[in-house]
mmCIF file of C-alpha atoms in Angstrom:
data_model
loop_
_atom_site.group_PDB
_atom_site.id
_atom_site.type_symbol
_atom_site.label_atom_id
_atom_site.label_comp_id
_atom_site.label_asym_id
_atom_site.label_seq_id
_atom_site.Cartn_x
_atom_site.Cartn_y
_atom_site.Cartn_z
ATOM 1 C CA MET T 17 0.044 0.241 0.337
ATOM 2 C CA VAL T 18 1.287 3.451 -0.890
ATOM 3 C CA ALA T 19 0.986 5.876 1.407
ATOM 4 C CA GLN T 20 -0.082 9.571 0.376
ATOM 5 C CA THR T 21 1.762 12.377 1.576
ATOM 6 C CA SER T 22 1.156 16.108 1.400
ATOM 7 C CA ASP T 23 4.857 16.847 0.539
ATOM 8 C CA GLY T 24 5.114 14.121 -2.127
ATOM 9 C CA HIS T 25 7.298 16.219 -4.384
ATOM 10 C CA VAL T 26 9.732 17.245 -2.043
ATOM 11 C CA LEU T 27 10.321 13.658 -1.449
ATOM 12 C CA LEU T 28 10.542 12.876 -4.989
ATOM 13 C CA VAL T 29 13.141 15.558 -5.534
ATOM 14 C CA LYS T 30 15.271 14.197 -2.594
ATOM 15 C CA LYS T 31 15.164 10.670 -4.047
ATOM 16 C CA LEU T 32 16.227 12.188 -7.696
ATOM 17 C CA GLY T 33 18.382 14.336 -6.447
ATOM 18 C CA GLY T 34 20.130 12.104 -4.287
ATOM 19 C CA LEU T 35 20.480 9.367 -7.105
ATOM 20 C CA PHE T 36 21.773 12.093 -9.831
ATOM 21 C CA ALA T 37 24.411 13.292 -6.790
ATOM 22 C CA ILE T 38 25.551 9.865 -6.468
ATOM 23 C CA ILE T 39 25.998 9.288 -9.969
ATOM 24 C CA PHE T 40 27.868 12.360 -10.956
ATOM 25 C CA GLY T 41 29.667 12.374 -7.657
ATOM 26 C CA CYS T 42 31.295 8.845 -8.954
ATOM 27 C CA LEU T 43 31.899 10.057 -12.161
ATOM 28 C CA LEU T 44 33.926 13.448 -10.966
ATOM 29 C CA THR T 45 35.747 11.214 -8.232
ATOM 30 C CA ALA T 46 36.997 8.723 -11.016
ATOM 31 C CA VAL T 47 37.866 11.297 -13.217
ATOM 32 C CA GLY T 48 39.486 13.275 -10.334
ATOM 33 C CA VAL T 49 41.490 10.396 -9.703
ATOM 34 C CA ALA T 50 42.448 9.558 -13.276
ATOM 35 C CA LEU T 51 43.759 12.713 -13.865
ATOM 36 C CA GLU T 52 45.259 13.355 -10.353
ATOM 37 C CA SER T 53 43.126 16.350 -9.742
ATOM 38 C CA GLY T 54 42.461 17.005 -6.115
ATOM 39 C CA GLY T 55 40.097 19.827 -6.837
ATOM 40 C CA THR T 56 37.755 17.375 -9.041
ATOM 41 C CA THR T 57 38.166 14.347 -6.546
ATOM 42 C CA PHE T 58 37.032 16.627 -3.612
ATOM 43 C CA VAL T 59 33.909 17.847 -5.252
ATOM 44 C CA GLY T 60 33.083 14.091 -6.784
ATOM 45 C CA VAL T 61 33.382 13.009 -3.189
ATOM 46 C CA LEU T 62 31.617 15.799 -1.726
ATOM 47 C CA LEU T 63 28.699 15.122 -3.901
ATOM 48 C CA LEU T 64 28.531 11.349 -3.237
ATOM 49 C CA VAL T 65 28.392 12.288 0.872
ATOM 50 C CA LEU T 66 25.669 14.661 -0.284
ATOM 51 C CA GLY T 67 23.597 12.047 -2.371
ATOM 52 C CA ALA T 68 23.787 9.424 0.294
ATOM 53 C CA GLY T 69 22.683 12.213 2.966
ATOM 54 C CA LEU T 70 19.792 13.061 0.916
ATOM 55 C CA LEU T 71 18.721 9.211 0.670
ATOM 56 C CA VAL T 72 19.223 8.688 4.072
ATOM 57 C CA LEU T 73 17.065 11.565 5.095
ATOM 58 C CA LYS T 74 14.231 10.112 2.952
ATOM 59 C CA ILE T 75 14.562 6.787 4.217
ATOM 60 C CA VAL T 76 14.313 7.802 7.751
ATOM 61 C CA ARG T 77 11.600 10.275 7.010
ATOM 62 C CA ARG T 78 9.352 7.346 5.431
ATOM 63 C CA ASN T 79 9.904 4.938 8.181
ATOM 64 C CA GLU T 80 9.162 7.499 10.987
ATOM 65 C CA ARG T 81 5.918 7.919 9.292
ATOM 66 C CA SER T 82 4.958 4.236 8.939
ATOM 67 C CA SER T 83 5.959 2.971 12.224
ATOM 68 C CA PRO T 84 3.241 2.349 15.025
ATOM 69 C CA PRO T 85 2.737 4.391 17.799
#
């Protein structure tokens, strides 16, 4: 059963934003390591952390609403 939320668009943006941040983070990290560019690697790792954080926040928020009192 799918729960209806009033802020469904926000949750969708967090999920998609997190996935895109992880994908671009992986790409930038790989390019940064291959080219030995510290700045590019740092931005890639930062995007990876940001993407993972967004997905974790989304999962935690979903679990708080579905847990019984």
